[in-house]
Each structure stands twice: as C-alpha cells, then as structure tokens.
PDB file of C-alpha atoms in Angstrom:
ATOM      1  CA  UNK O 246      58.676  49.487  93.739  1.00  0.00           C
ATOM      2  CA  UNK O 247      62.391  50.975  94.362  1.00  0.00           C
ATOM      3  CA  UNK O 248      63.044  54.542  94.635  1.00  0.00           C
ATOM      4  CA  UNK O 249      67.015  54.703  94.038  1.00  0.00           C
ATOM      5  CA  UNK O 250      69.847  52.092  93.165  1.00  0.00           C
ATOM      6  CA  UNK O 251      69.612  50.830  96.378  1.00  0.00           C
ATOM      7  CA  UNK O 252      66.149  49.257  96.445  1.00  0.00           C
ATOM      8  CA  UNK O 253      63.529  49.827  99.191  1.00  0.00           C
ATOM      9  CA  UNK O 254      61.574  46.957 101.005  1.00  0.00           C
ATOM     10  CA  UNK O 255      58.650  47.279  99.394  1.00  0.00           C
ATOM     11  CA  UNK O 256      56.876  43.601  99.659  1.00  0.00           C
ATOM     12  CA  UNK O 257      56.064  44.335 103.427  1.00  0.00           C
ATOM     13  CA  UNK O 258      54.050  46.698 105.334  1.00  0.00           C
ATOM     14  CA  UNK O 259      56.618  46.715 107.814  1.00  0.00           C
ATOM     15  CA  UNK O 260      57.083  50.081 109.403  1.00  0.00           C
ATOM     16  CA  UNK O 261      60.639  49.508 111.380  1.00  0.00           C
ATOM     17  CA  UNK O 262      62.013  47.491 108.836  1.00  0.00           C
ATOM     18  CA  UNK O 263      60.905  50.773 106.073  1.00  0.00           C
ATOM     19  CA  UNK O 264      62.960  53.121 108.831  1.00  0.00           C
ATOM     20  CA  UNK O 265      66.476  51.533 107.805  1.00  0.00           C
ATOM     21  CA  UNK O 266      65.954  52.466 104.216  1.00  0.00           C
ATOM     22  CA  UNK O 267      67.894  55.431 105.854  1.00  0.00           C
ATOM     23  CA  UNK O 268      70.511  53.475 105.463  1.00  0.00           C
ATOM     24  CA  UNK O 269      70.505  52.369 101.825  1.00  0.00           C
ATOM     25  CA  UNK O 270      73.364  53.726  99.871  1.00  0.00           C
ATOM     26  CA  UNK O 271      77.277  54.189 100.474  1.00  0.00           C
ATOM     27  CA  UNK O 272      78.816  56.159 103.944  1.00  0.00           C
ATOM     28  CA  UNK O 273      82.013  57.437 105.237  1.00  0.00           C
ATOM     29  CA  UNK O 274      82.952  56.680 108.739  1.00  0.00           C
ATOM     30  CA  UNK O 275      84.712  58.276 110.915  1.00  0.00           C
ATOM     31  CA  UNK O 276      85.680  58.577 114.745  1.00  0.00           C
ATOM     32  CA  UNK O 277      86.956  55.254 116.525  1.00  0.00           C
ATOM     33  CA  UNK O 278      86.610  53.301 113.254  1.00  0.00           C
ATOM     34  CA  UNK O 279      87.260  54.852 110.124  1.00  0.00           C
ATOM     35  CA  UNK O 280      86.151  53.729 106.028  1.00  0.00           C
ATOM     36  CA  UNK O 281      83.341  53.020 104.150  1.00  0.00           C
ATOM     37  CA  UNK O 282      80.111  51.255 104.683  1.00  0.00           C
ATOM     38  CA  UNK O 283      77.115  50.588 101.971  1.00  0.00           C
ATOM     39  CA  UNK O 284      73.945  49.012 102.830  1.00  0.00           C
ATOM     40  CA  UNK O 285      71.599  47.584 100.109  1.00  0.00           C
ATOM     41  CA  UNK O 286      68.272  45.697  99.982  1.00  0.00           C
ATOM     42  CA  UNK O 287      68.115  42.301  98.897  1.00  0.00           C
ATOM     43  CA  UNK O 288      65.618  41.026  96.460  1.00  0.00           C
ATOM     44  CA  UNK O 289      62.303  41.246  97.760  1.00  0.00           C
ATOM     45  CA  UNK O 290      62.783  43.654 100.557  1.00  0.00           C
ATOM     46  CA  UNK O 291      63.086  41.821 103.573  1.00  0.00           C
ATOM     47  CA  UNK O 292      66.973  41.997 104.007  1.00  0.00           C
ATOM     48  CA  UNK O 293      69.084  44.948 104.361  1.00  0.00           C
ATOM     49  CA  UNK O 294      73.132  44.001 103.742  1.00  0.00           C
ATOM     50  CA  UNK O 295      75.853  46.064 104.741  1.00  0.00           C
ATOM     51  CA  UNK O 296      79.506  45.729 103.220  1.00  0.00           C
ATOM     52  CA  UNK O 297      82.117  46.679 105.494  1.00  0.00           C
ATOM     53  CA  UNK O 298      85.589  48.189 104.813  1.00  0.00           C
ATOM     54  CA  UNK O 299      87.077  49.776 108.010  1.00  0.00           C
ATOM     55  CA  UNK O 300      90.079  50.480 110.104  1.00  0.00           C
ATOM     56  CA  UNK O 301      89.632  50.604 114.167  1.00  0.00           C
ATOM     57  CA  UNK O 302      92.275  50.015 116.133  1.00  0.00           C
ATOM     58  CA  UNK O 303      95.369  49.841 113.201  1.00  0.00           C
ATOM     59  CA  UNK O 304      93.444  47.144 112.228  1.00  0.00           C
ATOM     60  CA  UNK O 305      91.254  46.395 108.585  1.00  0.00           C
ATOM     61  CA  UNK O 306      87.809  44.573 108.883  1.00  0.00           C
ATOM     62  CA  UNK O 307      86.136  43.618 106.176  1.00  0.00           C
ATOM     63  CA  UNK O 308      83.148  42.113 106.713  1.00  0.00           C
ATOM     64  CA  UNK O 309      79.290  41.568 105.463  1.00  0.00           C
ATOM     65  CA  UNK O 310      76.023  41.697 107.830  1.00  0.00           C
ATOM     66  CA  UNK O 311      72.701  40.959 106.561  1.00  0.00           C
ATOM     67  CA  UNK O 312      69.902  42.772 108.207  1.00  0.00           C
ATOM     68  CA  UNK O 313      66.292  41.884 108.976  1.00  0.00           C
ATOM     69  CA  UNK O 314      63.499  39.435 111.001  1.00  0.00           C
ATOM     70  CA  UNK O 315      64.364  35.748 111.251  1.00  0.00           C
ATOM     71  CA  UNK O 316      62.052  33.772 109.819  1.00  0.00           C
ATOM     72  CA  UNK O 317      62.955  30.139 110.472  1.00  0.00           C
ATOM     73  CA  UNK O 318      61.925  26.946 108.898  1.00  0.00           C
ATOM     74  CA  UNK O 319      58.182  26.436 108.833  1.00  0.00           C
ATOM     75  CA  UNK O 320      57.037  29.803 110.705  1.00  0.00           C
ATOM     76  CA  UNK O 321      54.235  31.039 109.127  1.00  0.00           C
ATOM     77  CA  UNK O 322      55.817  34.430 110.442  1.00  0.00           C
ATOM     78  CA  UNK O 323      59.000  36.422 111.050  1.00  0.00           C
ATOM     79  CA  UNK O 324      59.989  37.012 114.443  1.00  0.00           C
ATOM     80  CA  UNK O 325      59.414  40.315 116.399  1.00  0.00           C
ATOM     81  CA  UNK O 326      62.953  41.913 116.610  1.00  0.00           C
ATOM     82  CA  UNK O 327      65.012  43.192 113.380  1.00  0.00           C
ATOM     83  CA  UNK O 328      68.107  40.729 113.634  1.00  0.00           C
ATOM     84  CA  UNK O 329      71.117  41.178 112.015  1.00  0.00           C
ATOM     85  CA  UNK O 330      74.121  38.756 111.808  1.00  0.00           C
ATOM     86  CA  UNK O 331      77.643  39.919 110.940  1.00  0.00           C
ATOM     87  CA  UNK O 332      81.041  38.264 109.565  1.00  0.00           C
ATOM     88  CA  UNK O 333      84.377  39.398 109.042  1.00  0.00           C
ATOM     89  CA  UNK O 334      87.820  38.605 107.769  1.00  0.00           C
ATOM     90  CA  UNK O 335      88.871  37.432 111.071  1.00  0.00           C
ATOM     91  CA  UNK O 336      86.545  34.797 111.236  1.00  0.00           C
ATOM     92  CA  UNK O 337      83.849  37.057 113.703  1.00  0.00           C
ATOM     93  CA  UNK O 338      80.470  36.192 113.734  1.00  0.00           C
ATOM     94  CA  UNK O 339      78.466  38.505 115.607  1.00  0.00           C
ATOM     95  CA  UNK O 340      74.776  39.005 116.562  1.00  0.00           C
ATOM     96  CA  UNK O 341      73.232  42.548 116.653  1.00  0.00           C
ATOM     97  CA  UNK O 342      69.490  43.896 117.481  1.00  0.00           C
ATOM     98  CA  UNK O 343      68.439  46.939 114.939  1.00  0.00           C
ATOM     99  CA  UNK O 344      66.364  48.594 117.262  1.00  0.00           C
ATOM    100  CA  UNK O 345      65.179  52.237 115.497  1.00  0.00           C
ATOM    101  CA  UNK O 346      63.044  54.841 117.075  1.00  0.00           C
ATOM    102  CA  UNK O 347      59.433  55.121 116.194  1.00  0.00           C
ATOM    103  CA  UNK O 348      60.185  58.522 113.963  1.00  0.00           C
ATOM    104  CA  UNK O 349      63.002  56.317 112.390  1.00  0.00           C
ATOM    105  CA  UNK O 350      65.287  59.854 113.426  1.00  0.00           C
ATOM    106  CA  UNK O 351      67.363  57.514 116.437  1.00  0.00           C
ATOM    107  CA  UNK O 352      69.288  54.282 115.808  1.00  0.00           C
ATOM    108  CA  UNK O 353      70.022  51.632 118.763  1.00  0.00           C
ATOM    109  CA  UNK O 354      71.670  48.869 117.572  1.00  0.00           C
ATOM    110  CA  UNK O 355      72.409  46.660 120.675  1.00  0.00           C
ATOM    111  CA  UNK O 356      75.214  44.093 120.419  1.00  0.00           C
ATOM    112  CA  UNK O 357      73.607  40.307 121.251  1.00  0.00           C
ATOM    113  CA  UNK O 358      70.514  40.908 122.634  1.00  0.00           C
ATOM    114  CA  UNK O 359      68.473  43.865 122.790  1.00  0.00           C
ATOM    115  CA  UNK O 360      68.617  45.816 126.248  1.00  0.00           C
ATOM    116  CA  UNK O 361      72.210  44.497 126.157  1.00  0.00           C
ATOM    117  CA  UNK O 362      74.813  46.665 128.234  1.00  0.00           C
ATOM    118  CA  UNK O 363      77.013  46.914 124.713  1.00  0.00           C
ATOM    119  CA  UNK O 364      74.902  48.959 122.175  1.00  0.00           C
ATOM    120  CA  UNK O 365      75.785  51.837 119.434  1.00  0.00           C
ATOM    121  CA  UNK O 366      72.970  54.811 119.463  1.00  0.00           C
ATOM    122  CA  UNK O 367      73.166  57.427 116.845  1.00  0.00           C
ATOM    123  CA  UNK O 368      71.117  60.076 115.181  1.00  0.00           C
ATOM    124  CA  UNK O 369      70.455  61.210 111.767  1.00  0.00           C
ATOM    125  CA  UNK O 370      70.658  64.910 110.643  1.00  0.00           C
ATOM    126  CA  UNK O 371      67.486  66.226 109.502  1.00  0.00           C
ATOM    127  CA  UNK O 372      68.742  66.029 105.612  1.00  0.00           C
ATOM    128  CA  UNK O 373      69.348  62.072 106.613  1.00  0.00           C
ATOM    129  CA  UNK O 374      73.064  62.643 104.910  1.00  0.00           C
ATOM    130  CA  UNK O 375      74.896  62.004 108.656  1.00  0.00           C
ATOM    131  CA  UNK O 376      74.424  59.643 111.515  1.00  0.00           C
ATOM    132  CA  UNK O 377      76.204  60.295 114.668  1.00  0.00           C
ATOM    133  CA  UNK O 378      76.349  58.742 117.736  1.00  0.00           C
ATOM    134  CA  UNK O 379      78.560  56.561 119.920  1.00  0.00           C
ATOM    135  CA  UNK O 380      78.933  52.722 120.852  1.00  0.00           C
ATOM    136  CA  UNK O 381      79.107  51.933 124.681  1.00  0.00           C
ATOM    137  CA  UNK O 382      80.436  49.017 126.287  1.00  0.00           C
ATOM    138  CA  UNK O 383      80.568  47.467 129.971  1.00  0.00           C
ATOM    139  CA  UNK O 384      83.069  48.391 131.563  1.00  0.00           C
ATOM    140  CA  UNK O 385      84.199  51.558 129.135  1.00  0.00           C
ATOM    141  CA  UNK O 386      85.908  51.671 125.776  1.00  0.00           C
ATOM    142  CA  UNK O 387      83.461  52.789 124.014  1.00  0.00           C
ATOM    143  CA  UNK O 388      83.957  55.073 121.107  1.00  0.00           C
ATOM    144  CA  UNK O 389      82.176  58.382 118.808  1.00  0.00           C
ATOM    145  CA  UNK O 390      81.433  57.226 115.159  1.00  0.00           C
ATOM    146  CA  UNK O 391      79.463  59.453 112.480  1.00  0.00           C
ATOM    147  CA  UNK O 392      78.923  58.057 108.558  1.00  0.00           C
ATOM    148  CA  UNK O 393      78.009  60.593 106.462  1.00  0.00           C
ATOM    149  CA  UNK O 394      76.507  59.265 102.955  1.00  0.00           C
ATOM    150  CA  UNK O 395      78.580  59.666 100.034  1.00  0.00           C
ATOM    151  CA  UNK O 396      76.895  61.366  97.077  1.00  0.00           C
TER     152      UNK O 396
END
C-alpha cells in the first residue's frame, strides 16, 4: 500500500514511525540553512531517507540520512527509539533521535542521544505543507529553520 510517489511504511503497525510520513516528498529550507531536502521510504517501509542539498554557513552539504529503528543482527525485534544516521560530503557521520509528538503535529529530533542538550523542535502547519521550528545547542548558536514542501 503507498498513497503518493513517495511510498508510506505500510508493512508495520508502527504508529511513530507512520507520523514521519509527514515528511515524504521534496522541501525548501530556509532560515540558518538554506536548499532543498526530500525524504522517501525505502522498500518495505521501515526506512525513511532524506537527501540533502543545503547551504549554512557559506558552506554546501550534501549529504544522505536514513531514518528508522535499528534492528541489529539476530534481534528478533527493532529497538525502541526511531534512529537515524547521517553522512555528508565532508566526511560527517552523525547520529540523530526522531523523536515526534504523539499527534505527529511536533518534531524533536535530538542530536546523539535523545534528551540531548543539542536538539531541533519544529511544528507543522495544519495543511502539513510547512515545518517550523529552531535547532538549539549548548552553549548558544542555535538557529530558526522552516521547509515548506514543494508542490
């Protein structure tokens, strides 16, 4: 079962996991980082990617992150927390928690480990078509982002 280009996770009864399918499809950003962003599911459902194309700081990342519950070598079940793992064209590899409210309307996305002091928290409009919120980090230097989809 898919309902758009962009696939939906439909193998799993997994209610947090379903709440990113907010995300499928392609998204402008702007504020401290500015581009595009499009998220797709992967075969099967379980994995959400994301391909990155942005500016932030005078400087271009391009970069991939695939989204969802590890499941490691001989578990008979996926972990508890929606992990994601990014990479980028600087050689970054970065851990992130997806972390979205139980209405699926708020978005924490906390940067190593959830409850972490670095963590982005945005919220989509009630169309769905913008997400806006900001990414804090220790010590300041945080910044406002907002992606609104591209139709």
């Amino acid at each position: 079962m898919t309902d758009n280009r962009y696939g939906t996770p439909a193998t799993r009864a997994d209610l947090e996991l379903r709440a990113l399918h907010r995300l499928a499809g392609p998204w402008r950003v702007s504020g401290g980082a500015t581009g595009t962003v499009t998220y797709r599911w992967l075969e099967g459902g379980h994995f959400l990617a994301q391909d990155i194309d942005l500016t932030q700081n005078g400087q271009r990342i391009v970069g991939m992150e695939i989204i969802g519950r590890s499941k490691p070598f001989g578990a008979e079940k996926p972990g508890e927390d929606i992990l994601s793992h990014f990479y980028d064209n600087e050689g970054n590899t970065f851990d992130y928690v997806y972390d979205p409210s139980d209405d699926g309307d708020t978005l924490t996305i906390w940067a190593g480990e959830k409850g972490s002091p670095a963590f982005y928290q945005g919220t989509f409009s009630p169309d769905g078509d913008t997400l806006s919120g900001s990414w804090t980090y220790p010590g300041g230097g945080g910044y406002s982002s907002v992606m609104t989809r591209v139709r």
